[in-house]
mmCIF file of C-alpha atoms in Angstrom:
data_model
loop_
_atom_site.group_PDB
_atom_site.id
_atom_site.type_symbol
_atom_site.label_atom_id
_atom_site.label_comp_id
_atom_site.label_asym_id
_atom_site.label_seq_id
_atom_site.Cartn_x
_atom_site.Cartn_y
_atom_site.Cartn_z
ATOM 1 C CA MET A 24 -153.284 64.233 155.336
ATOM 2 C CA PRO A 25 -152.269 61.850 152.529
ATOM 3 C CA GLY A 26 -149.766 59.142 153.349
ATOM 4 C CA GLY A 27 -147.699 56.657 151.391
ATOM 5 C CA ARG A 28 -145.560 57.282 148.363
ATOM 6 C CA LEU A 29 -145.927 60.324 146.163
ATOM 7 C CA THR A 30 -147.975 59.770 143.035
ATOM 8 C CA GLN A 31 -146.841 60.780 139.577
ATOM 9 C CA GLN A 32 -149.431 63.571 139.588
ATOM 10 C CA GLU A 33 -148.037 64.911 142.851
ATOM 11 C CA ARG A 34 -144.540 64.904 141.379
ATOM 12 C CA GLN A 35 -145.829 66.911 138.423
ATOM 13 C CA ARG A 36 -147.276 69.456 140.862
ATOM 14 C CA ILE A 37 -143.954 69.619 142.705
ATOM 15 C CA ALA A 38 -142.199 70.383 139.424
ATOM 16 C CA LEU A 39 -144.719 73.113 138.634
ATOM 17 C CA GLY A 40 -144.256 74.601 142.090
ATOM 18 C CA LEU A 41 -140.475 74.651 141.685
ATOM 19 C CA ALA A 42 -140.848 76.302 138.284
ATOM 20 C CA ASP A 43 -143.001 78.990 139.914
ATOM 21 C CA GLY A 44 -140.335 79.584 142.560
ATOM 22 C CA LEU A 45 -142.450 78.296 145.448
ATOM 23 C CA ALA A 46 -140.812 77.268 148.710
ATOM 24 C CA TYR A 47 -140.898 73.613 149.728
ATOM 25 C CA ALA A 48 -143.280 74.454 152.571
ATOM 26 C CA GLU A 49 -145.783 76.049 150.203
ATOM 27 C CA ILE A 50 -145.598 73.143 147.746
ATOM 28 C CA ALA A 51 -146.112 70.720 150.627
ATOM 29 C CA ARG A 52 -149.098 72.726 151.893
ATOM 30 C CA ARG A 53 -150.769 72.541 148.488
ATOM 31 C CA LEU A 54 -150.177 68.780 148.365
ATOM 32 C CA GLU A 55 -151.224 68.333 152.000
ATOM 33 C CA ARG A 56 -147.906 66.619 152.607
ATOM 34 C CA PRO A 57 -145.187 67.210 155.226
ATOM 35 C CA THR A 58 -142.531 69.686 154.115
ATOM 36 C CA SER A 59 -139.884 67.025 154.814
ATOM 37 C CA THR A 60 -141.505 64.747 152.208
ATOM 38 C CA VAL A 61 -141.199 67.369 149.481
ATOM 39 C CA THR A 62 -137.675 68.320 150.556
ATOM 40 C CA ARG A 63 -136.463 64.708 150.448
ATOM 41 C CA GLU A 64 -138.177 64.118 147.116
ATOM 42 C CA VAL A 65 -136.494 67.092 145.435
ATOM 43 C CA MET A 66 -133.030 66.618 146.964
ATOM 44 C CA ARG A 67 -133.079 62.885 146.221
ATOM 45 C CA ASN A 68 -133.788 63.580 142.559
ATOM 46 C CA GLY A 69 -131.337 66.221 141.447
ATOM 47 C CA GLY A 70 -132.294 69.278 143.490
ATOM 48 C CA PRO A 71 -134.634 72.149 142.578
ATOM 49 C CA ALA A 72 -132.806 73.073 139.350
ATOM 50 C CA ALA A 73 -132.622 69.535 137.944
ATOM 51 C CA TYR A 74 -135.811 67.935 139.287
ATOM 52 C CA ARG A 75 -137.735 65.996 136.617
ATOM 53 C CA PRO A 76 -141.009 64.414 137.795
ATOM 54 C CA ASP A 77 -141.068 61.505 135.323
ATOM 55 C CA GLN A 78 -137.453 60.573 136.064
ATOM 56 C CA ALA A 79 -138.100 60.888 139.792
ATOM 57 C CA HIS A 80 -141.102 58.578 139.553
ATOM 58 C CA ARG A 81 -139.156 55.942 137.601
ATOM 59 C CA ALA A 82 -136.236 56.169 140.036
ATOM 60 C CA THR A 83 -138.563 55.628 143.006
ATOM 61 C CA GLU A 84 -140.139 52.583 141.382
ATOM 62 C CA HIS A 85 -136.686 51.208 140.618
ATOM 63 C CA ARG A 86 -135.561 51.643 144.239
ATOM 64 C CA ALA A 87 -138.733 49.958 145.468
ATOM 65 C CA ARG A 88 -138.155 46.932 143.195
ATOM 66 C CA ARG A 89 -134.496 46.697 144.196
ATOM 67 C CA ARG A 90 -135.178 46.611 147.919
ATOM 68 C CA ARG A 91 -135.470 43.188 149.482
ATOM 69 C CA PRO A 92 -136.425 43.648 153.137
ATOM 70 C CA ALA A 93 -135.348 40.921 155.518
ATOM 71 C CA PRO A 94 -138.154 38.787 156.985
ATOM 72 C CA ALA A 95 -139.621 40.222 160.169
ATOM 73 C CA GLY A 96 -137.550 39.292 163.192
ATOM 74 C CA THR A 97 -134.747 37.804 161.077
ATOM 75 C CA PRO A 98 -131.560 39.860 160.887
ATOM 76 C CA ALA A 99 -130.021 39.782 157.414
ATOM 77 C CA ARG A 100 -126.630 41.063 158.505
ATOM 78 C CA SER A 101 -123.760 39.297 160.204
ATOM 79 C CA ASP A 102 -123.645 42.029 162.867
ATOM 80 C CA GLY A 103 -127.250 41.336 163.881
ATOM 81 C CA ARG A 104 -128.586 44.732 162.800
ATOM 82 C CA ASP A 105 -131.826 45.035 160.869
ATOM 83 C CA ALA A 106 -130.767 45.446 157.236
ATOM 84 C CA ALA A 107 -133.812 47.474 156.188
ATOM 85 C CA ALA A 108 -133.471 49.824 159.159
ATOM 86 C CA VAL A 109 -129.780 50.414 158.446
ATOM 87 C CA ARG A 110 -130.482 51.036 154.767
ATOM 88 C CA ASP A 111 -133.247 53.527 155.567
ATOM 89 C CA TYR A 112 -131.020 55.293 158.080
ATOM 90 C CA GLU A 113 -128.187 55.625 155.568
ATOM 91 C CA GLU A 114 -130.624 57.097 153.062
ATOM 92 C CA SER A 115 -131.871 59.641 155.614
ATOM 93 C CA PHE A 116 -128.288 60.482 156.583
ATOM 94 C CA ALA A 117 -127.373 60.980 152.913
ATOM 95 C CA GLU A 118 -130.368 63.263 152.429
ATOM 96 C CA ALA A 119 -129.173 65.407 155.347
ATOM 97 C CA PHE A 120 -125.773 65.735 153.656
ATOM 98 C CA MET A 121 -127.507 66.613 150.376
ATOM 99 C CA GLN A 122 -129.469 69.393 152.049
ATOM 100 C CA SER A 123 -126.153 70.815 153.250
ATOM 101 C CA GLY A 124 -124.980 71.001 149.625
ATOM 102 C CA LEU A 125 -123.317 67.681 148.802
ATOM 103 C CA PRO A 126 -124.143 65.920 145.503
ATOM 104 C CA ARG A 127 -126.257 62.780 145.878
ATOM 105 C CA MET A 128 -123.580 60.147 145.217
ATOM 106 C CA THR A 129 -121.070 61.973 147.378
ATOM 107 C CA ALA A 130 -123.611 62.130 150.205
ATOM 108 C CA ARG A 131 -124.368 58.405 149.891
ATOM 109 C CA VAL A 132 -120.674 57.493 150.080
ATOM 110 C CA LEU A 133 -120.144 59.642 153.156
ATOM 111 C CA ALA A 134 -123.225 58.247 154.900
ATOM 112 C CA ALA A 135 -122.136 54.678 154.145
ATOM 113 C CA LEU A 136 -118.702 55.282 155.670
ATOM 114 C CA TYR A 137 -120.144 56.784 158.832
ATOM 115 C CA ALA A 138 -122.573 53.886 159.238
ATOM 116 C CA THR A 139 -119.786 51.274 159.406
ATOM 117 C CA ASP A 140 -118.196 50.310 162.716
ATOM 118 C CA THR A 141 -114.698 50.587 161.233
ATOM 119 C CA GLY A 142 -115.432 53.900 159.510
ATOM 120 C CA SER A 143 -113.659 52.621 156.406
ATOM 121 C CA LEU A 144 -114.459 50.804 153.163
ATOM 122 C CA THR A 145 -112.605 50.000 149.965
ATOM 123 C CA ALA A 146 -113.827 51.317 146.628
ATOM 124 C CA ALA A 147 -115.102 47.839 145.775
ATOM 125 C CA GLU A 148 -116.976 47.590 149.076
ATOM 126 C CA LEU A 149 -118.546 50.995 148.524
ATOM 127 C CA GLY A 150 -119.617 50.036 145.009
ATOM 128 C CA GLU A 151 -121.186 46.791 146.237
ATOM 129 C CA ARG A 152 -122.868 48.456 149.209
ATOM 130 C CA LEU A 153 -124.357 51.273 147.139
ATOM 131 C CA GLN A 154 -124.858 49.257 143.940
ATOM 132 C CA VAL A 155 -122.991 51.804 141.814
ATOM 133 C CA SER A 156 -120.090 51.766 139.377
ATOM 134 C CA ALA A 157 -116.427 52.137 140.284
ATOM 135 C CA GLY A 158 -116.387 55.424 138.349
ATOM 136 C CA SER A 159 -119.177 56.865 140.500
ATOM 137 C CA VAL A 160 -117.318 55.906 143.663
ATOM 138 C CA SER A 161 -114.074 57.377 142.336
ATOM 139 C CA LYS A 162 -115.648 60.765 141.585
ATOM 140 C CA ALA A 163 -117.377 60.882 144.958
ATOM 141 C CA VAL A 164 -114.293 60.062 147.023
ATOM 142 C CA ALA A 165 -112.186 62.546 145.040
ATOM 143 C CA PHE A 166 -114.667 65.296 145.927
ATOM 144 C CA LEU A 167 -114.804 64.254 149.582
ATOM 145 C CA GLU A 168 -111.010 64.192 149.853
ATOM 146 C CA GLY A 169 -110.852 67.662 148.372
ATOM 147 C CA GLN A 170 -113.241 68.865 151.080
ATOM 148 C CA SER A 171 -111.213 67.149 153.847
ATOM 149 C CA LEU A 172 -114.224 64.982 154.699
ATOM 150 C CA ILE A 173 -112.491 61.619 154.208
ATOM 151 C CA ARG A 174 -108.947 60.346 153.914
ATOM 152 C CA ARG A 175 -107.362 57.297 152.362
ATOM 153 C CA GLU A 176 -104.850 54.737 153.575
ATOM 154 C CA ARG A 177 -103.638 51.247 152.677
ATOM 155 C CA ASP A 178 -104.479 48.249 154.832
ATOM 156 C CA ASP A 179 -102.318 45.203 155.545
ATOM 157 C CA SER A 180 -103.260 43.734 152.156
ATOM 158 C CA ARG A 181 -102.122 46.937 150.420
ATOM 159 C CA ARG A 182 -105.703 47.702 149.454
ATOM 160 C CA GLU A 183 -106.665 51.351 149.400
ATOM 161 C CA ARG A 184 -109.358 52.189 151.926
ATOM 162 C CA TYR A 185 -111.392 55.347 152.398
ATOM 163 C CA LEU A 186 -112.184 56.316 155.942
ATOM 164 C CA VAL A 187 -113.745 58.892 158.196
ATOM 165 C CA ASP A 188 -112.813 59.754 161.745
ATOM 166 C CA ASP A 189 -113.751 62.400 164.264
ATOM 167 C CA GLU A 190 -110.747 64.607 163.492
ATOM 168 C CA LEU A 191 -112.001 65.104 159.937
ATOM 169 C CA TRP A 192 -114.928 67.208 161.190
ATOM 170 C CA TYR A 193 -112.462 69.597 162.764
ATOM 171 C CA GLN A 194 -110.331 69.690 159.623
ATOM 172 C CA SER A 195 -113.430 70.324 157.499
ATOM 173 C CA MET A 196 -114.449 73.289 159.684
ATOM 174 C CA ILE A 197 -110.959 74.767 159.415
ATOM 175 C CA ALA A 198 -111.011 74.288 155.625
ATOM 176 C CA SER A 199 -114.366 76.099 155.516
ATOM 177 C CA ALA A 200 -112.904 78.984 157.499
ATOM 178 C CA ARG A 201 -109.928 79.194 155.131
ATOM 179 C CA ALA A 202 -112.316 79.347 152.167
ATOM 180 C CA ASN A 203 -114.108 82.249 153.875
ATOM 181 C CA GLU A 204 -110.799 84.004 154.359
ATOM 182 C CA ARG A 205 -110.098 83.754 150.646
ATOM 183 C CA MET A 206 -113.474 85.338 149.966
ATOM 184 C CA VAL A 207 -112.574 88.177 152.341
ATOM 185 C CA GLY A 208 -109.406 88.822 150.356
ATOM 186 C CA ILE A 209 -111.234 88.817 147.017
ATOM 187 C CA ALA A 210 -113.926 91.174 148.336
ATOM 188 C CA ARG A 211 -111.362 93.653 149.647
ATOM 189 C CA GLN A 212 -109.475 93.470 146.376
ATOM 190 C CA GLY A 213 -112.691 94.611 144.730
ATOM 191 C CA VAL A 214 -112.910 97.561 147.118
ATOM 192 C CA ALA A 215 -109.538 98.799 145.853
ATOM 193 C CA VAL A 216 -110.420 98.212 142.196
ATOM 194 C CA LEU A 217 -113.885 99.805 142.297
ATOM 195 C CA GLY A 218 -112.889 102.721 144.475
ATOM 196 C CA PRO A 219 -113.459 103.211 148.214
ATOM 197 C CA GLY A 220 -116.662 105.038 149.008
ATOM 198 C CA THR A 221 -118.547 103.864 145.907
ATOM 199 C CA PRO A 222 -121.747 101.842 146.384
ATOM 200 C CA ALA A 223 -120.147 98.718 144.887
ATOM 201 C CA ALA A 224 -117.068 99.034 147.101
ATOM 202 C CA GLU A 225 -119.185 99.558 150.213
ATOM 203 C CA ARG A 226 -121.197 96.466 149.358
ATOM 204 C CA LEU A 227 -118.023 94.394 148.998
ATOM 205 C CA GLU A 228 -116.562 95.791 152.208
ATOM 206 C CA ASN A 229 -119.701 94.710 154.054
ATOM 207 C CA VAL A 230 -119.293 91.219 152.586
ATOM 208 C CA ALA A 231 -115.635 91.161 153.666
ATOM 209 C CA ARG A 232 -116.429 92.255 157.212
ATOM 210 C CA PHE A 233 -119.234 89.701 157.516
ATOM 211 C CA MET A 234 -117.159 86.804 156.154
ATOM 212 C CA ASP A 235 -114.188 87.799 158.294
ATOM 213 C CA PHE A 236 -116.343 87.731 161.417
ATOM 214 C CA VAL A 237 -117.859 84.355 160.475
ATOM 215 C CA SER A 238 -114.437 82.864 159.697
ATOM 216 C CA GLU A 239 -113.008 83.928 163.043
ATOM 217 C CA GLY A 240 -116.039 82.476 164.802
ATOM 218 C CA ILE A 241 -115.715 79.138 163.014
ATOM 219 C CA VAL A 242 -112.038 78.784 163.891
ATOM 220 C CA ARG A 243 -112.594 79.786 167.525
ATOM 221 C CA ALA A 244 -115.530 77.403 167.948
ATOM 222 C CA ALA A 245 -113.721 74.546 166.197
ATOM 223 C CA GLU A 246 -110.672 74.932 168.426
ATOM 224 C CA GLN A 247 -112.806 75.007 171.569
ATOM 225 C CA ALA A 248 -114.903 72.017 170.508
ATOM 226 C CA ARG A 249 -112.035 69.889 169.204
ATOM 227 C CA GLU A 250 -111.540 68.227 172.563
ATOM 228 C CA ILE A 251 -115.135 66.945 172.386
ATOM 229 C CA LEU A 252 -114.274 64.988 169.239
ATOM 230 C CA LEU A 253 -111.089 63.606 170.745
ATOM 231 C CA ALA A 254 -112.607 62.707 174.113
ATOM 232 C CA GLY A 255 -115.664 60.852 172.807
ATOM 233 C CA PRO A 256 -119.049 60.342 174.526
ATOM 234 C CA ALA A 257 -117.649 58.066 177.243
ATOM 235 C CA ALA A 258 -115.573 60.921 178.691
ATOM 236 C CA GLU A 259 -118.659 63.157 178.924
ATOM 237 C CA GLU A 260 -120.558 60.475 180.825
ATOM 238 C CA THR A 261 -117.765 59.915 183.370
ATOM 239 C CA PRO A 262 -118.756 61.555 186.688
ATOM 240 C CA ASP A 263 -116.357 63.958 188.289
ATOM 241 C CA ALA A 264 -114.195 62.567 191.037
ATOM 242 C CA PRO A 265 -115.340 63.514 194.538
#
C-alpha cells in the first residue's frame, strides 16, 4: 500500500471520484490508500463540494515549508511538550471537528483552545498560534459563540479572552436539542398547511416524530451525563469507601 504524501495525480483522481459521487472508501480503495487519508485530505481542503486538487496540492506544500520541527530530543516549548507532536495533534483534533460539520478555521480555533492548559487564549494569541489574520479569528469565534461552544471573558488586564470549559459541552448538547425542537414545530406546521393524511403531510409528521424523539433523548442523556463533566476523571478513579 502506498505511503507518504499524496501526489498531485492522486489528488486529481480524488477530485474525479468526488465528481462521480464516489464514497471516500471507494476512492481510497482505487488509490490503495487508507480511507482516513482521503477523508482528511478532502475535509482539510474545503470539503467534497469545494475540493480543488491543484489548490490542495499547493496548500500541502505550503504547510510543509512552514513547519519547522524541533530537533530530536529537544523540546521547543516552555512547557516541555514536543512542539511537532502538539501541532500534529491539534491538526488531527481540528479534522475531527471538521468531519462533524465545523468549517476549517472554526475547527482549528476550537482545537487550539482545547489543547491549552488554561483552555483560553486571546484573539492575538490565537492568530499567532494558527498563523492567521485577526479577521479569520474574529469570524471563527463569532460562529463558535453562536453555537455555545466557547465563551468570552476579560482577564485582569482587561483583555478579552476566548475559553472553553467542560460545561460548554452540556450547553452545546442542549442547544442542539432546542434546534431539533424548532424543526419539530416547523414540520408540524407543514402538516397543517399541506393537509393531514396527504403524502407530504405524513412525511413531515414522520420527520417531526423522529426529531422529537431524538431531542428528548439528547436532553435526557445530557442531564444524566452532566455530572461526569463536573466531577472530572479524578472522581471516577477514586475507589469507593469500604
